[in-house]
PDB file of C-alpha atoms in Angstrom:
ATOM      1  CA  MET A1113     306.409  12.878 128.926  1.00 88.00           C
ATOM      2  CA  GLN A1114     303.727  11.680 131.296  1.00 90.00           C
ATOM      3  CA  SER A1115     300.908   9.286 130.527  1.00 91.00           C
ATOM      4  CA  VAL A1116     298.451   7.671 132.904  1.00 90.00           C
ATOM      5  CA  LEU A1117     297.820   3.923 133.101  1.00 91.00           C
ATOM      6  CA  ILE A1118     294.276   3.115 134.197  1.00 89.00           C
ATOM      7  CA  LYS A1119     293.837  -0.549 135.017  1.00 88.00           C
ATOM      8  CA  ALA A1120     290.447  -2.180 134.592  1.00 84.00           C
ATOM      9  CA  ASN A1121     290.309  -2.684 138.378  1.00 82.00           C
ATOM     10  CA  GLY A1122     290.620   1.084 138.892  1.00 81.00           C
ATOM     11  CA  ASP A1123     294.284   1.308 139.901  1.00 85.00           C
ATOM     12  CA  VAL A1124     295.945   4.408 138.436  1.00 86.00           C
ATOM     13  CA  GLN A1125     299.647   4.941 137.808  1.00 88.00           C
ATOM     14  CA  VAL A1126     301.503   7.885 136.251  1.00 90.00           C
ATOM     15  CA  ILE A1127     303.979   6.598 133.640  1.00 89.00           C
ATOM     16  CA  GLU A1128     307.005   8.546 132.424  1.00 90.00           C
ATOM     17  CA  ARG A1129     307.764   7.511 128.838  1.00 89.00           C
ATOM     18  CA  ASP A1130     309.490   8.580 125.658  1.00 85.00           C
ATOM     19  CA  ARG A1131     306.943   9.617 123.040  1.00 78.00           C
ATOM     20  CA  SER A1132     308.575   7.460 120.366  1.00 77.00           C
ATOM     21  CA  ASP A1133     308.579   4.235 122.413  1.00 82.00           C
ATOM     22  CA  TYR A1134     305.401   2.589 121.172  1.00 83.00           C
ATOM     23  CA  LYS A1135     306.521  -0.827 122.486  1.00 87.00           C
ATOM     24  CA  ILE A1136     305.914   0.278 126.072  1.00 88.00           C
ATOM     25  CA  ILE A1137     302.270   0.980 125.186  1.00 89.00           C
ATOM     26  CA  GLY A1138     301.847  -2.592 123.930  1.00 89.00           C
ATOM     27  CA  ARG A1139     303.478  -3.976 127.082  1.00 91.00           C
ATOM     28  CA  LEU A1140     301.301  -1.848 129.362  1.00 91.00           C
ATOM     29  CA  VAL A1141     297.873  -2.374 127.788  1.00 91.00           C
ATOM     30  CA  ALA A1142     298.118  -5.481 125.598  1.00 88.00           C
ATOM     31  CA  ASN A1143     300.718  -7.865 127.045  1.00 83.00           C
ATOM     32  CA  GLY A1144     303.105  -6.838 124.282  1.00 78.00           C
ATOM     33  CA  GLU A1145     300.524  -7.477 121.565  1.00 85.00           C
ATOM     34  CA  ALA A1146     298.554  -5.201 119.240  1.00 88.00           C
ATOM     35  CA  PHE A1147     296.862  -2.079 120.595  1.00 91.00           C
ATOM     36  CA  ASP A1148     294.543   0.586 119.211  1.00 89.00           C
ATOM     37  CA  VAL A1149     294.141   4.271 119.948  1.00 87.00           C
ATOM     38  CA  VAL A1150     290.898   6.146 120.524  1.00 83.00           C
ATOM     39  CA  SER A1151     291.705   9.805 119.830  1.00 82.00           C
ATOM     40  CA  PHE A1152     289.921  12.869 121.078  1.00 81.00           C
ATOM     41  CA  GLU A1153     290.724  16.558 120.778  1.00 82.00           C
ATOM     42  CA  GLU A1154     291.981  16.784 124.378  1.00 84.00           C
ATOM     43  CA  PHE A1155     293.565  13.322 124.859  1.00 86.00           C
ATOM     44  CA  SER A1156     294.126   9.852 123.435  1.00 88.00           C
ATOM     45  CA  ILE A1157     293.388   6.456 124.980  1.00 90.00           C
ATOM     46  CA  TYR A1158     295.466   3.402 124.049  1.00 92.00           C
ATOM     47  CA  VAL A1159     293.611   0.106 124.440  1.00 92.00           C
ATOM     48  CA  ASP A1160     294.207  -3.624 123.951  1.00 91.00           C
ATOM     49  CA  ASP A1161     293.154  -4.485 120.384  1.00 88.00           C
ATOM     50  CA  CYS A1162     291.698  -7.801 121.591  1.00 87.00           C
ATOM     51  CA  GLY A1163     290.488  -6.715 125.037  1.00 88.00           C
ATOM     52  CA  LEU A1164     286.873  -7.665 124.354  1.00 86.00           C
ATOM     53  CA  LEU A1165     287.801 -10.926 122.652  1.00 86.00           C
ATOM     54  CA  ASN A1166     290.182 -12.160 125.337  1.00 86.00           C
ATOM     55  CA  GLY A1167     287.729 -11.575 128.170  1.00 85.00           C
ATOM     56  CA  SER A1168     289.441  -8.616 129.853  1.00 88.00           C
ATOM     57  CA  ALA A1169     287.363  -6.800 132.447  1.00 88.00           C
ATOM     58  CA  THR A1170     285.407  -3.754 131.306  1.00 87.00           C
ATOM     59  CA  ASN A1171     287.194  -0.486 132.047  1.00 87.00           C
ATOM     60  CA  ASN A1172     284.169   1.524 133.194  1.00 83.00           C
ATOM     61  CA  PHE A1173     285.846   4.932 133.182  1.00 82.00           C
ATOM     62  CA  SER A1174     287.322   4.546 129.700  1.00 83.00           C
ATOM     63  CA  SER A1175     284.062   3.132 128.377  1.00 84.00           C
ATOM     64  CA  TYR A1176     282.204   6.114 129.768  1.00 80.00           C
ATOM     65  CA  ILE A1177     284.483   8.824 128.372  1.00 79.00           C
ATOM     66  CA  SER A1178     284.854   7.166 124.955  1.00 79.00           C
ATOM     67  CA  ASN A1179     281.173   6.215 124.621  1.00 79.00           C
ATOM     68  CA  ARG A1180     282.052   2.642 123.640  1.00 82.00           C
ATOM     69  CA  ILE A1181     282.876  -0.556 125.502  1.00 85.00           C
ATOM     70  CA  ILE A1182     286.583  -0.625 126.410  1.00 88.00           C
ATOM     71  CA  ALA A1183     287.976  -3.752 128.041  1.00 90.00           C
ATOM     72  CA  GLY A1184     291.256  -4.073 129.903  1.00 91.00           C
ATOM     73  CA  ASP A1185     293.896  -1.594 130.954  1.00 92.00           C
ATOM     74  CA  VAL A1186     294.290   1.703 129.086  1.00 92.00           C
ATOM     75  CA  LEU A1187     296.960   4.358 128.754  1.00 93.00           C
ATOM     76  CA  ILE A1188     295.884   8.005 128.562  1.00 90.00           C
ATOM     77  CA  SER A1189     298.147  10.395 126.712  1.00 91.00           C
ATOM     78  CA  GLY A1190     297.743  13.942 125.492  1.00 89.00           C
ATOM     79  CA  PRO A1191     296.510  14.703 121.973  1.00 86.00           C
ATOM     80  CA  CYS A1192     298.867  14.283 119.023  1.00 83.00           C
ATOM     81  CA  ASP A1193     300.941  17.273 117.983  1.00 84.00           C
ATOM     82  CA  GLU A1194     301.194  18.658 114.427  1.00 83.00           C
ATOM     83  CA  GLU A1195     303.676  15.928 113.484  1.00 84.00           C
ATOM     84  CA  GLY A1196     301.519  13.096 114.834  1.00 79.00           C
ATOM     85  CA  TRP A1197     303.540  12.451 118.008  1.00 82.00           C
ATOM     86  CA  ASP A1198     301.945  11.923 121.407  1.00 83.00           C
ATOM     87  CA  THR A1199     302.053  14.731 123.889  1.00 88.00           C
ATOM     88  CA  GLY A1200     301.985  14.425 127.656  1.00 88.00           C
ATOM     89  CA  CYS A1201     298.596  14.169 129.258  1.00 86.00           C
ATOM     90  CA  ASP A1202     296.984  17.112 130.985  1.00 84.00           C
ATOM     91  CA  ALA A1203     298.112  17.598 134.592  1.00 83.00           C
ATOM     92  CA  MET A1204     294.556  16.966 135.842  1.00 80.00           C
ATOM     93  CA  PHE A1205     294.976  13.273 134.909  1.00 79.00           C
ATOM     94  CA  THR A1206     298.026  12.942 137.174  1.00 83.00           C
ATOM     95  CA  THR A1207     296.413  14.188 140.390  1.00 80.00           C
ATOM     96  CA  GLU A1208     295.487  12.111 143.437  1.00 81.00           C
ATOM     97  CA  GLU A1209     291.921  13.417 143.127  1.00 79.00           C
ATOM     98  CA  PHE A1210     291.664  11.971 139.600  1.00 77.00           C
ATOM     99  CA  ALA A1211     293.042   8.627 140.827  1.00 77.00           C
ATOM    100  CA  ARG A1212     290.445   8.504 143.645  1.00 75.00           C
ATOM    101  CA  HIS A1213     287.673   9.298 141.151  1.00 73.00           C
ATOM    102  CA  ILE A1214     288.796   6.473 138.823  1.00 75.00           C
ATOM    103  CA  LYS A1215     288.961   3.993 141.701  1.00 70.00           C
ATOM    104  CA  PHE A1216     285.398   4.968 142.617  1.00 67.00           C
ATOM    105  CA  VAL A1217     284.025   4.794 139.052  1.00 68.00           C
ATOM    106  CA  ASN A1218     285.730   1.500 138.204  1.00 66.00           C
ATOM    107  CA  GLY A1219     284.841  -0.021 141.562  1.00 60.00           C
ATOM    108  CA  GLU A1220     281.145   0.246 140.881  1.00 60.00           C
ATOM    109  CA  ALA A1221     279.473  -2.450 138.834  1.00 58.00           C
ATOM    110  CA  ASP A1222     277.861  -0.938 135.754  1.00 60.00           C
ATOM    111  CA  GLU A1223     274.914  -3.172 134.899  1.00 67.00           C
ATOM    112  CA  GLU A1224     274.125  -1.292 131.680  1.00 64.00           C
ATOM    113  CA  LEU A1225     277.658  -1.783 130.311  1.00 61.00           C
ATOM    114  CA  ALA A1226     277.622  -5.413 131.429  1.00 65.00           C
ATOM    115  CA  ALA A1227     274.314  -6.036 129.623  1.00 69.00           C
ATOM    116  CA  ILE A1228     275.570  -4.402 126.406  1.00 65.00           C
ATOM    117  CA  ARG A1229     278.762  -6.447 126.480  1.00 63.00           C
ATOM    118  CA  GLU A1230     276.894  -9.669 127.265  1.00 70.00           C
ATOM    119  CA  ASN A1231     274.758  -9.224 124.135  1.00 70.00           C
ATOM    120  CA  MET A1232     277.718  -8.494 121.826  1.00 66.00           C
ATOM    121  CA  ASP A1233     278.675 -11.182 119.338  1.00 67.00           C
ATOM    122  CA  LEU A1234     282.456 -11.325 119.651  1.00 58.00           C
ATOM    123  CA  THR A1235     282.893 -14.406 117.513  1.00 63.00           C
ATOM    124  CA  PRO A1236     285.580 -13.787 114.870  1.00 60.00           C
ATOM    125  CA  LYS A1237     284.099 -13.981 111.400  1.00 65.00           C
ATOM    126  CA  PHE A1238     286.006 -15.094 108.328  1.00 69.00           C
ATOM    127  CA  GLN A1239     284.750 -14.592 104.819  1.00 72.00           C
ATOM    128  CA  PRO A1240     286.616 -16.378 102.032  1.00 80.00           C
ATOM    129  CA  MET A1241     286.991 -14.151  98.966  1.00 82.00           C
ATOM    130  CA  THR A1242     288.331 -14.488  95.487  1.00 87.00           C
ATOM    131  CA  ASP A1243     290.992 -12.009  94.371  1.00 89.00           C
ATOM    132  CA  GLU A1244     288.338 -10.059  92.469  1.00 89.00           C
ATOM    133  CA  GLU A1245     286.021  -9.919  95.490  1.00 86.00           C
ATOM    134  CA  PHE A1246     288.885  -8.771  97.695  1.00 84.00           C
ATOM    135  CA  ASP A1247     289.882  -6.033  95.239  1.00 86.00           C
ATOM    136  CA  LYS A1248     286.255  -4.843  95.103  1.00 86.00           C
ATOM    137  CA  TRP A1249     286.002  -4.874  98.907  1.00 80.00           C
ATOM    138  CA  LEU A1250     289.302  -3.018  99.245  1.00 81.00           C
ATOM    139  CA  ALA A1251     288.260  -0.379  96.708  1.00 85.00           C
ATOM    140  CA  GLY A1252     285.028   0.258  98.635  1.00 78.00           C
ATOM    141  CA  ARG A1253     286.791   1.131 101.897  1.00 64.00           C
TER     142      ARG A1253
END
């Protein structure tokens, strides 16, 4: 199936992959580390779990379409099927016209996104808890 890798610098590459090979997603977007998925009805975006924390560049296109700050490279796939497996992305994502559009969007500095990101507190926070506090917190999720 086809997915599309959109680098933070705007480079676009069509990737042929097996839907069950999740390790390739980690290698492509997170240097082999943990990744997250932002799912929509029409497509899914795989992102580096620590992209904001490790200082990756903002991916303007992905931030725009997901309505949240996305940092680093992303992989676009189709929506999940009934069994929860990825599907190939829509053919419109694999066109040269789409790639030119991404290069244009990501090539422009987005001052609004930069200001939002600059004001985000990305400091990891740790809260020591007793077993009882943890159980209460877990039950409230």
